[in-house]
Coordinates of C-alpha atoms in Angstrom, one line a residue:
M1 CA 130.7 -185.0 -77.4
M2 CA 133.2 -184.5 -74.0
A3 CA 135.8 -182.5 -76.3
G4 CA 132.8 -180.5 -77.5
T5 CA 131.3 -179.6 -73.9
K6 CA 134.9 -178.4 -73.1
T7 CA 135.2 -176.5 -75.9
K8 CA 131.9 -174.6 -74.8
K9 CA 133.2 -174.4 -71.2
A10 CA 136.5 -172.4 -72.2
S11 CA 134.8 -170.5 -74.9
A12 CA 132.6 -169.5 -71.8
K13 CA 135.4 -168.8 -70.1
K14 CA 137.0 -166.7 -72.6
K15 CA 133.9 -164.2 -72.5
E16 CA 134.0 -163.4 -68.9
P17 CA 137.1 -161.1 -68.9
A18 CA 135.1 -159.1 -71.6
R19 CA 131.8 -158.9 -69.9
K20 CA 134.1 -158.1 -66.5
S21 CA 136.1 -155.4 -68.5
Q22 CA 132.8 -153.7 -69.9
E23 CA 131.6 -153.8 -66.4
S24 CA 134.5 -152.4 -65.4
A25 CA 134.5 -149.5 -68.2
I26 CA 131.7 -147.7 -66.4
P27 CA 132.6 -144.5 -64.9
D28 CA 132.5 -144.2 -61.0
E29 CA 130.7 -140.4 -61.9
Q30 CA 127.8 -139.7 -64.5
T31 CA 126.4 -136.7 -65.8
V32 CA 122.9 -137.7 -67.9
R33 CA 120.4 -135.4 -69.4
W34 CA 116.7 -136.2 -69.6
N35 CA 114.4 -134.4 -71.6
L36 CA 110.8 -134.5 -71.7
E37 CA 110.1 -134.6 -75.2
D38 CA 112.4 -137.9 -75.2
L39 CA 109.8 -139.4 -72.2
P40 CA 106.8 -141.1 -73.9
T41 CA 104.0 -141.2 -71.1
S42 CA 103.0 -138.6 -68.4
Q43 CA 104.3 -140.9 -65.8
H44 CA 107.5 -140.9 -67.1
R45 CA 107.8 -137.2 -67.3
A46 CA 105.9 -137.0 -63.6
G47 CA 109.1 -139.2 -62.8
L48 CA 111.6 -136.9 -64.1
A49 CA 109.6 -133.9 -61.7
G50 CA 109.8 -136.1 -59.1
L51 CA 113.5 -137.0 -59.6
V52 CA 114.4 -133.4 -59.7
M53 CA 112.5 -132.4 -56.3
M54 CA 114.0 -135.5 -54.9
V55 CA 117.6 -134.8 -55.6
Q56 CA 117.1 -131.2 -54.6
W57 CA 115.1 -132.1 -51.2
L58 CA 118.5 -134.9 -50.9
N59 CA 120.8 -131.5 -51.3
R60 CA 119.0 -129.4 -48.6
Q61 CA 119.2 -132.1 -46.3
G62 CA 123.3 -132.0 -46.3
T63 CA 123.4 -135.8 -44.9
H64 CA 124.4 -137.6 -48.1
K65 CA 127.6 -139.3 -49.0
G66 CA 129.0 -138.2 -52.3
A67 CA 127.4 -136.2 -55.2
C68 CA 124.1 -136.2 -56.3
V69 CA 123.1 -132.8 -57.7
V70 CA 121.1 -131.3 -60.2
E71 CA 123.3 -129.8 -62.5
K72 CA 120.8 -127.8 -64.9
L73 CA 117.1 -127.3 -64.9
D74 CA 115.0 -125.3 -67.7
A75 CA 112.2 -126.0 -69.0
H76 CA 112.4 -128.8 -71.2
G77 CA 114.7 -131.3 -69.0
A78 CA 117.1 -131.6 -66.6
T79 CA 120.9 -132.5 -66.4
F80 CA 122.3 -135.1 -63.4
R81 CA 125.5 -135.6 -62.0
F82 CA 126.3 -138.3 -59.5
D83 CA 129.0 -141.0 -58.4
R84 CA 128.4 -144.2 -56.6
A85 CA 128.4 -143.2 -53.4
G86 CA 125.5 -140.3 -54.0
F87 CA 123.5 -142.1 -56.2
Q88 CA 123.2 -144.5 -53.5
S89 CA 122.7 -142.4 -51.1
L90 CA 119.5 -141.2 -53.2
M91 CA 117.9 -144.6 -53.6
D92 CA 118.4 -145.2 -49.6
H93 CA 116.5 -142.1 -49.0
T94 CA 113.5 -142.9 -52.1
Y95 CA 113.0 -146.6 -50.0
E96 CA 113.7 -144.6 -46.4
A97 CA 111.4 -147.3 -44.1
S98 CA 111.1 -147.7 -40.8
E99 CA 109.9 -150.9 -39.0
E100 CA 106.8 -149.8 -36.5
E101 CA 104.4 -151.6 -34.5
Q102 CA 100.8 -151.8 -35.8
E103 CA 97.5 -153.6 -34.2
R104 CA 94.9 -155.8 -35.9
E105 CA 91.9 -156.8 -34.8
Q106 CA 92.3 -160.4 -36.2
P107 CA 95.6 -162.1 -36.2
L108 CA 97.7 -162.7 -39.7
K109 CA 97.6 -165.7 -41.7
D110 CA 100.4 -167.2 -43.7
K111 CA 100.0 -169.1 -47.3
K112 CA 98.9 -172.1 -45.3
K113 CA 96.2 -170.5 -43.3
Q114 CA 98.8 -170.6 -39.9
I115 CA 98.5 -167.8 -37.6
I116 CA 101.3 -166.0 -37.8
A117 CA 102.7 -165.1 -34.0
P118 CA 101.8 -161.9 -33.4
L119 CA 104.7 -159.3 -31.0
R120 CA 101.9 -159.4 -28.2
E121 CA 98.4 -159.3 -27.6
V122 CA 96.6 -156.4 -26.0
T123 CA 93.4 -156.2 -24.3
R124 CA 91.2 -153.0 -23.8
R125 CA 88.1 -151.9 -23.1
V126 CA 86.0 -150.3 -26.5
T127 CA 82.7 -149.1 -27.4
D128 CA 80.9 -150.7 -30.2
A129 CA 78.4 -149.1 -32.7
K130 CA 75.4 -149.6 -30.2
G131 CA 77.2 -147.9 -27.7
K132 CA 77.9 -151.0 -25.6
E133 CA 81.2 -151.4 -23.7
R134 CA 83.1 -154.5 -23.9
E135 CA 86.8 -155.8 -24.0
K136 CA 88.6 -157.1 -26.9
T137 CA 91.8 -158.4 -27.8
F138 CA 94.1 -156.7 -30.5
Y139 CA 97.2 -158.2 -32.1
V140 CA 100.3 -156.4 -32.6
Y141 CA 102.5 -157.0 -35.3
P142 CA 105.7 -155.3 -36.8
V143 CA 104.8 -153.2 -40.1
T144 CA 107.5 -151.3 -42.5
V145 CA 106.3 -147.8 -43.0
P146 CA 107.6 -146.2 -46.0
H147 CA 108.9 -142.5 -44.6
G148 CA 107.9 -140.3 -47.8
A149 CA 111.4 -138.1 -48.1
V150 CA 109.8 -134.6 -49.7
V151 CA 106.3 -135.8 -49.3
T152 CA 107.0 -135.8 -45.2
E153 CA 108.4 -131.8 -45.6
W154 CA 105.1 -130.9 -47.8
E155 CA 102.9 -132.2 -45.1
P156 CA 100.5 -129.3 -44.0
P157 CA 100.4 -128.8 -40.5
S158 CA 96.8 -130.5 -38.8
E159 CA 95.7 -130.5 -35.2
G160 CA 96.8 -133.3 -33.5
G161 CA 99.5 -134.2 -36.0
K162 CA 97.4 -136.9 -38.2
A163 CA 99.1 -136.5 -41.4
L164 CA 96.0 -137.7 -43.2
W165 CA 97.8 -136.4 -46.8
L166 CA 100.9 -138.4 -45.8
K167 CA 98.8 -141.5 -44.9
M168 CA 97.3 -141.5 -48.3
W169 CA 99.9 -141.6 -49.9
R170 CA 101.4 -144.7 -47.7
D171 CA 98.3 -146.4 -48.0
L172 CA 98.4 -145.7 -52.0
L173 CA 101.8 -146.8 -51.7
W174 CA 101.4 -149.9 -49.5
G175 CA 97.8 -151.1 -51.0
V176 CA 98.4 -150.8 -54.8
L177 CA 102.0 -150.0 -55.8
R178 CA 103.6 -152.5 -53.3
G179 CA 100.5 -154.5 -52.5
V180 CA 101.9 -157.5 -53.2
P181 CA 104.5 -158.6 -50.4
A182 CA 107.5 -159.6 -52.8
T183 CA 107.7 -155.6 -54.0
R184 CA 108.6 -154.4 -50.7
A185 CA 111.9 -155.6 -50.5
P186 CA 113.6 -152.1 -51.0
Y187 CA 111.4 -150.3 -47.9
E188 CA 111.9 -153.8 -45.7
Q189 CA 115.6 -153.2 -46.7
R190 CA 116.2 -149.9 -45.7
A191 CA 113.7 -150.3 -42.4
E192 CA 116.4 -152.7 -41.3
R193 CA 119.2 -150.0 -42.1
K194 CA 120.3 -151.8 -44.6
P195 CA 121.7 -150.3 -48.3
M196 CA 118.9 -150.4 -50.6
A197 CA 120.2 -153.6 -53.1
D198 CA 119.4 -152.9 -56.4
A199 CA 121.2 -149.4 -56.2
A200 CA 124.7 -150.5 -57.8
A201 CA 122.7 -152.1 -60.5
L202 CA 120.8 -149.2 -61.5
Y203 CA 123.7 -147.2 -61.3
D204 CA 125.0 -149.5 -64.2
E205 CA 122.3 -149.9 -66.6
I206 CA 121.6 -146.3 -66.6
A207 CA 125.4 -146.1 -68.2
R208 CA 124.1 -149.4 -70.6
D209 CA 120.8 -148.3 -71.1
P210 CA 119.2 -151.8 -72.0
V211 CA 115.7 -153.0 -72.6
V212 CA 114.3 -154.1 -69.3
P213 CA 110.9 -155.3 -68.0
L214 CA 108.6 -152.6 -67.1
P215 CA 106.3 -154.0 -64.0
S216 CA 103.7 -152.3 -62.9
T217 CA 105.4 -151.4 -59.5
Y218 CA 106.7 -148.9 -61.7
F219 CA 104.4 -147.9 -64.7
L220 CA 101.0 -147.9 -63.0
G221 CA 98.3 -150.3 -65.5
A222 CA 101.2 -152.2 -66.8
Q223 CA 101.1 -156.0 -67.4
A224 CA 103.7 -158.8 -67.7
K225 CA 102.1 -159.4 -71.2
T226 CA 99.2 -158.1 -73.3
A227 CA 96.7 -159.8 -74.6
E228 CA 98.4 -160.3 -78.0
D229 CA 101.4 -161.7 -75.7
V230 CA 103.7 -158.7 -76.1
G231 CA 105.6 -158.0 -72.8
F232 CA 105.6 -154.5 -71.9
K233 CA 109.4 -153.4 -71.9
D234 CA 111.5 -150.1 -71.6
Q235 CA 114.6 -148.5 -72.2
A236 CA 116.8 -148.7 -68.8
R237 CA 117.1 -144.8 -68.4
R238 CA 113.7 -144.3 -69.2
Q239 CA 112.2 -146.8 -66.7
F240 CA 114.7 -145.2 -63.7
V241 CA 112.5 -142.0 -63.8
L242 CA 109.3 -143.9 -63.0
H243 CA 110.9 -145.1 -59.3
F244 CA 110.2 -140.8 -58.6
W245 CA 106.7 -140.3 -60.0
P246 CA 105.1 -140.7 -56.1
F247 CA 106.4 -137.7 -55.5
A248 CA 105.1 -135.3 -58.1
I249 CA 101.7 -136.5 -58.5
R250 CA 98.2 -135.3 -56.7
I251 CA 96.1 -138.4 -55.0
Y252 CA 92.5 -138.0 -54.7
T253 CA 89.8 -140.1 -53.5
P254 CA 86.5 -141.0 -55.6
I255 CA 83.3 -141.8 -53.7
T256 CA 80.3 -143.6 -54.7
V257 CA 77.0 -142.7 -53.3
D258 CA 74.6 -145.8 -52.2
R259 CA 70.6 -144.9 -52.3
E260 CA 70.6 -143.8 -48.5
G261 CA 72.9 -141.3 -49.6
K262 CA 75.8 -142.8 -47.6
E263 CA 79.4 -141.9 -48.9
E264 CA 82.0 -144.7 -49.7
F265 CA 85.6 -144.6 -50.7
T266 CA 86.3 -146.4 -53.8
G267 CA 90.3 -146.3 -54.3
F268 CA 92.5 -143.8 -55.6
A269 CA 92.1 -141.4 -58.3
V270 CA 95.8 -140.7 -59.3
A271 CA 96.6 -137.4 -61.5
F272 CA 99.6 -137.7 -63.1
P273 CA 100.9 -134.5 -64.6
D274 CA 101.8 -134.5 -68.0
V275 CA 105.1 -131.7 -67.7
S276 CA 105.4 -129.1 -70.6
D277 CA 107.8 -127.0 -68.4
L278 CA 110.0 -128.9 -65.9
R279 CA 111.3 -126.1 -64.1
D280 CA 108.0 -124.3 -63.6
Y281 CA 106.3 -127.4 -62.3
C282 CA 109.1 -128.2 -59.7
E283 CA 109.3 -124.5 -58.7
T284 CA 105.5 -124.3 -58.5
F285 CA 103.9 -127.9 -57.1
P286 CA 105.5 -127.9 -53.6
S287 CA 103.7 -124.8 -52.9
L288 CA 100.0 -126.5 -54.1
M289 CA 101.4 -129.4 -51.5
R290 CA 102.0 -127.0 -48.8
G291 CA 98.8 -125.5 -49.0
R292 CA 96.4 -128.5 -48.9
G293 CA 93.3 -128.2 -46.6
V294 CA 93.7 -130.5 -43.8
E295 CA 89.9 -131.1 -42.8
A296 CA 88.9 -134.3 -42.7
A297 CA 86.0 -136.5 -44.0
G298 CA 86.4 -139.6 -42.3
Y299 CA 89.9 -141.1 -42.6
R300 CA 90.8 -139.0 -45.5
P301 CA 91.6 -135.5 -46.1
R302 CA 88.2 -133.4 -47.5
E303 CA 89.6 -132.0 -50.2
S304 CA 91.0 -135.3 -51.6
K305 CA 87.3 -136.0 -52.1
V306 CA 86.3 -136.4 -56.1
D307 CA 82.7 -137.6 -57.6
L308 CA 84.3 -138.7 -60.4
A309 CA 88.2 -139.9 -61.5
L310 CA 88.6 -137.6 -63.7
E311 CA 87.7 -134.6 -61.5
A312 CA 91.2 -135.4 -60.5
G313 CA 92.8 -133.9 -63.5
V314 CA 90.4 -130.7 -63.4
D315 CA 91.0 -130.2 -59.5
L316 CA 94.8 -130.5 -60.1
M317 CA 94.9 -128.5 -63.2
W318 CA 92.7 -125.3 -61.5
R319 CA 94.8 -125.5 -58.4
L320 CA 98.0 -125.0 -60.3
R321 CA 96.6 -122.6 -62.5
R322 CA 95.5 -120.6 -59.2
L323 CA 99.5 -120.4 -58.6
V324 CA 100.8 -118.6 -62.0
P325 CA 100.8 -114.8 -61.4
A326 CA 97.8 -112.6 -62.6
Q327 CA 100.1 -110.4 -64.9
L328 CA 101.5 -113.6 -66.6
E329 CA 98.2 -115.0 -67.1
A330 CA 97.0 -112.5 -68.6
S331 CA 99.8 -111.9 -70.8
Q332 CA 100.5 -115.4 -71.6
G333 CA 97.1 -117.1 -71.0
L334 CA 97.4 -120.8 -70.8
T335 CA 101.1 -120.6 -72.7
A336 CA 101.7 -119.6 -68.8
F337 CA 100.7 -122.9 -67.6
S338 CA 102.9 -125.8 -66.8
L339 CA 101.0 -128.8 -68.4
R340 CA 99.9 -130.2 -71.2
G341 CA 97.1 -132.4 -69.7
V342 CA 96.4 -134.5 -66.5
D343 CA 96.3 -138.4 -66.8
V344 CA 94.4 -139.9 -64.6
V345 CA 94.2 -143.6 -63.1
H346 CA 91.8 -144.9 -61.1
V347 CA 93.0 -148.0 -59.3
E348 CA 91.5 -149.5 -56.4
K349 CA 92.9 -152.4 -54.1
Q350 CA 90.3 -155.4 -54.2
G351 CA 91.7 -158.8 -52.3
N352 CA 94.8 -159.5 -53.4
N353 CA 94.2 -157.7 -56.9
V354 CA 94.6 -154.2 -57.9
R355 CA 92.2 -153.4 -60.3
V356 CA 92.2 -150.7 -62.8
W357 CA 88.9 -149.1 -62.8
S358 CA 89.6 -146.6 -65.8
S359 CA 92.1 -144.5 -67.2
T360 CA 91.5 -140.7 -68.5
R361 CA 93.0 -137.7 -69.9
V362 CA 91.8 -134.2 -69.3
E363 CA 93.4 -131.3 -71.0
P364 CA 93.4 -127.6 -70.2
K365 CA 90.5 -125.6 -72.1
P366 CA 90.0 -122.0 -72.3
G367 CA 87.4 -121.6 -70.0
M368 CA 87.1 -124.8 -68.5
L369 CA 89.1 -124.2 -65.4
N370 CA 87.6 -120.9 -64.5
E371 CA 84.1 -122.6 -65.0
Y372 CA 85.2 -125.2 -62.8
G373 CA 86.3 -122.5 -60.0
S374 CA 83.0 -120.8 -60.2
V375 CA 81.1 -124.1 -59.7
K376 CA 83.4 -125.8 -57.2
G377 CA 82.2 -126.1 -53.8
V378 CA 78.2 -124.7 -54.8
F379 CA 76.9 -127.7 -55.4
W380 CA 75.4 -130.2 -52.6
S381 CA 74.4 -133.6 -54.8
A382 CA 76.5 -135.9 -56.1
D383 CA 74.2 -136.9 -58.6
F384 CA 74.3 -132.8 -60.1
R385 CA 77.8 -132.8 -59.3
R386 CA 79.0 -135.7 -61.5
Q387 CA 76.8 -135.0 -64.8
R388 CA 78.2 -131.0 -64.4
L389 CA 81.4 -132.2 -64.2
V390 CA 81.2 -134.5 -67.4
N391 CA 79.6 -132.0 -69.1
L392 CA 82.5 -129.0 -68.1
V393 CA 85.1 -131.3 -69.7
A394 CA 83.0 -132.5 -72.8
G395 CA 82.4 -129.0 -73.6
R396 CA 78.7 -129.4 -73.6
D397 CA 75.7 -127.4 -72.1
W398 CA 75.8 -127.0 -68.6
H399 CA 72.4 -129.4 -69.0
A400 CA 72.8 -131.8 -71.0
G401 CA 73.0 -135.4 -69.7
F402 CA 70.6 -134.6 -67.4
L403 CA 67.6 -136.8 -68.5
G404 CA 69.5 -139.8 -68.6
I405 CA 69.5 -139.2 -64.3
F406 CA 65.9 -138.5 -64.6
K407 CA 64.7 -142.0 -66.3
T408 CA 66.8 -144.0 -64.2
A409 CA 66.2 -143.0 -60.4
P410 CA 63.1 -142.5 -58.3
W411 CA 61.7 -138.7 -58.8
E412 CA 62.2 -138.3 -54.8
R413 CA 66.0 -138.0 -55.6
F414 CA 65.0 -134.8 -57.2
L415 CA 62.0 -133.4 -55.6
G416 CA 62.4 -135.1 -52.0
D417 CA 62.4 -133.7 -48.8
K418 CA 65.6 -134.6 -48.0
Q419 CA 67.4 -134.1 -51.3
F420 CA 69.8 -131.8 -52.6
F421 CA 69.1 -131.6 -56.6
G422 CA 66.7 -129.0 -56.1
H423 CA 69.2 -126.7 -54.0
D424 CA 71.8 -127.5 -56.7
A425 CA 69.4 -126.7 -59.6
R426 CA 68.3 -123.7 -58.3
A427 CA 72.0 -122.6 -57.8
A428 CA 72.8 -123.7 -61.7
F429 CA 69.8 -121.6 -63.2
K430 CA 70.8 -118.6 -60.7
A431 CA 74.6 -118.5 -62.2
V432 CA 72.7 -118.5 -65.7
T433 CA 69.5 -116.6 -65.8
G434 CA 70.3 -114.0 -62.5
A435 CA 69.0 -113.7 -59.2
E436 CA 65.8 -115.0 -59.8
A437 CA 65.3 -115.0 -63.2
E438 CA 62.5 -112.6 -62.8
M439 CA 61.5 -111.1 -66.3
D440 CA 58.6 -107.8 -66.4
E441 CA 55.3 -109.4 -67.4
G442 CA 54.9 -108.6 -71.1
K443 CA 58.1 -107.0 -72.0
E444 CA 60.0 -108.0 -75.1
T445 CA 63.1 -110.1 -73.5
E446 CA 65.9 -111.6 -75.3
A447 CA 66.6 -113.8 -72.6
A448 CA 68.1 -117.7 -73.1
L449 CA 66.2 -120.6 -73.4
E450 CA 67.0 -121.3 -69.3
T451 CA 65.3 -118.3 -68.2
I452 CA 62.1 -118.7 -70.4
V453 CA 61.8 -122.6 -69.2
L454 CA 62.2 -121.2 -65.8
K455 CA 59.9 -118.6 -65.9
V456 CA 56.8 -121.1 -67.4
V457 CA 57.5 -123.3 -64.7
R458 CA 57.1 -120.9 -62.0
G459 CA 54.1 -119.1 -63.5
Y460 CA 52.5 -122.4 -63.6
L461 CA 52.8 -123.7 -59.8
A462 CA 52.0 -119.6 -59.0
R463 CA 48.7 -119.5 -60.6
K464 CA 47.8 -122.6 -60.4
M465 CA 48.0 -122.7 -56.9
E466 CA 46.3 -119.0 -57.2
A467 CA 43.4 -120.4 -59.0
K468 CA 42.5 -123.1 -56.9
H469 CA 43.4 -121.9 -53.4
G470 CA 43.1 -118.0 -53.9
V471 CA 47.0 -117.8 -52.4
K472 CA 50.2 -115.9 -53.4
T473 CA 53.9 -115.9 -52.3
T474 CA 55.5 -113.3 -50.8
K475 CA 59.0 -112.9 -48.9
E476 CA 59.0 -111.5 -45.4
G477 CA 62.6 -111.1 -44.7
D478 CA 64.4 -114.3 -45.4
K479 CA 61.1 -116.7 -45.9
W480 CA 58.5 -117.2 -48.3
V481 CA 55.0 -117.1 -47.0
W482 CA 51.5 -117.7 -48.6
V483 CA 48.9 -114.5 -48.4
T484 CA 45.5 -114.4 -49.4
A485 CA 44.6 -112.1 -52.4
E486 CA 44.2 -109.4 -49.7
G487 CA 47.2 -109.6 -48.7
K488 CA 47.2 -111.5 -45.4
P489 CA 48.8 -114.5 -44.3
A490 CA 47.0 -117.4 -45.2
P491 CA 45.9 -120.3 -42.8
D492 CA 48.4 -123.5 -43.1
Q493 CA 51.1 -122.5 -44.3
E494 CA 52.7 -125.9 -44.4
G495 CA 49.8 -127.6 -46.0
L496 CA 49.8 -125.1 -48.9
S497 CA 53.3 -125.7 -49.4
K498 CA 52.4 -129.4 -49.7
R499 CA 49.8 -128.6 -52.8
R500 CA 52.3 -126.8 -54.2
H501 CA 54.7 -129.7 -53.8
K502 CA 52.8 -132.2 -55.2
L503 CA 51.9 -130.0 -58.3
A504 CA 55.6 -129.9 -58.8
V505 CA 55.7 -133.5 -58.7
D506 CA 52.9 -134.3 -61.2
A507 CA 54.5 -132.7 -63.7
F508 CA 57.9 -133.8 -63.1
L509 CA 56.1 -137.3 -63.5
G510 CA 54.2 -136.5 -66.4
C511 CA 57.8 -134.8 -68.1
R512 CA 59.4 -137.6 -67.5
S513 CA 56.8 -140.6 -69.1
R514 CA 56.4 -138.3 -72.6
T515 CA 58.5 -138.0 -75.6
G516 CA 58.7 -136.4 -78.5
A517 CA 55.1 -135.3 -79.8
D518 CA 53.5 -136.2 -76.9
F519 CA 55.9 -134.0 -74.7
Q520 CA 55.2 -131.0 -76.6
D521 CA 51.2 -131.5 -76.3
Y522 CA 51.8 -131.9 -72.4
F523 CA 53.9 -129.0 -72.3
T524 CA 51.8 -126.6 -74.2
G525 CA 48.2 -128.2 -73.2
T526 CA 49.3 -128.1 -69.2
L527 CA 51.8 -125.9 -67.9
C528 CA 51.2 -123.1 -70.7
S529 CA 47.2 -123.8 -69.6
V530 CA 47.6 -120.4 -67.7
P531 CA 48.5 -117.3 -68.9
Q532 CA 52.3 -116.8 -69.2
Y533 CA 53.4 -113.3 -70.2
L534 CA 56.7 -114.0 -72.2
G535 CA 56.6 -111.5 -75.1
E536 CA 56.9 -112.1 -78.6
T537 CA 60.5 -112.7 -79.0
G538 CA 60.1 -115.3 -75.5
Y539 CA 57.5 -117.2 -77.4
R540 CA 59.5 -117.4 -80.7
T541 CA 62.5 -118.6 -78.7
L542 CA 60.3 -121.4 -76.9
S543 CA 58.5 -122.5 -79.9
T544 CA 61.5 -123.1 -82.1
A545 CA 63.2 -125.2 -79.2
L546 CA 60.0 -127.0 -78.7
L547 CA 59.8 -127.9 -82.5
R548 CA 63.7 -129.0 -82.7
N549 CA 61.9 -132.1 -80.5
D550 CA 65.9 -133.0 -79.1
D551 CA 64.7 -132.8 -75.0
T552 CA 66.4 -129.8 -74.3
V553 CA 63.3 -128.1 -73.6
R554 CA 62.1 -131.2 -71.5
T555 CA 65.5 -131.4 -69.7
L556 CA 65.3 -127.7 -68.2
T557 CA 61.4 -128.2 -67.3
M558 CA 62.2 -131.0 -65.2
L559 CA 65.3 -129.4 -63.9
A560 CA 63.4 -125.8 -63.3
L561 CA 60.7 -128.6 -61.5
S562 CA 63.0 -129.3 -59.4
A563 CA 64.3 -126.0 -59.0
S564 CA 61.0 -124.6 -58.1
A565 CA 59.5 -127.5 -55.9

């Protein structure tokens, strides 16, 4: 047995020179080509774009050692040349960081729940939420802050130098990608002015291209193993570009709204561009980043807020397409676009875990981006915006899906005094039907169903008020006022408006509580119980839609009541 052991040791010693020989065979300068078509995911392709822009930024600084250049950049990929010194400089700048001081309201604790001694304590007077002043102690700790490299160059100037976009980028990096302290080693090395320790090994792996593990630090959503006990793996050369996708993505902040209308941020929506034209994207993306708005909404940029994570994909494509020259877009259409689509991953840090709420893909479609641009910023209600966005991406009618919202929320959300839903419903009808959806009484019309239903609802409310109270509405300047049959201002304007509102609420609840034939009877027996002037074509269109019994008329009626309340 001893002899056998010696034999194994001897054979192991014989293998060592071979391994050293293999390592020494790695050249001190490499030329490597990455093609978009060889990269498996949008995260990889975004990483390649980030690598291009990072190397270009490094050369603009002119302070790095060695060679690190983009030798060729075209639509399909890029060729890089770097030596060991240049590669080390690239990785050092990628993970550049500094140590800064940060105040905390509570002292930090280690894993054993023992207090970690702060650098110092600071006591000062603060004003609490009730407006009372009191003394409060803050604990100052050293923190490592990622620099951001090319991201800092793109930060748009803001009042007071708040750098909200850079802060959000750092929060994503530190809270999600590097949420586990053990993964922050490269940044901590740079904060201590040490070289990035893994650079030499990465250089060698690019030359050898072995199969390596694929952690979530680099690939968002990756796991150590799948449910089938299959590990996440990647080729080293492909995994390398994943170091750089944080420089080529757009970050958004999804919001939720509670019953009181208060907004809360729910993590990050990371929009990964599925790049189809590398050169065009790398030329366009910096302009997009520099043109971001700097108005704040809380501690985030207002422009970053989205109602649904998937809106991040639509918004990124819309903003990029606006930068395409008009003459090129007219001649080539979507072929002038540098993206196949956008993959959106919604992530949120919860305690010590990072939760992936959703992963969605949005692809550009003719008309979708134009429609998004026409409705962006128009709607005030989060409920309305969300449903419109879902319909837009799915290619459905603008009014689809609202019935589900009407069934599950209190009516005050749609017809209440302090709700925005009615404003949005009016804006949506206006976009489809024209200024006020007015049709000449008794005139034949080829109007769309939305126009007809809106006219029926408005006719019902107007003629009921005329029959019960002898009043009509007329516009004086920018205001609608109640007038008598003689055209004189009616008394109790506020009371009349409340009565009209109650009529709308009763009709809304009547529609919501009825389906199928019951709704048909209610619509014809109540809303059409007053004279309606639709013309033969209008009546035919409305009758056909009612007989289909697909809830379209019911949805439009409730939307019209919200718009008219």
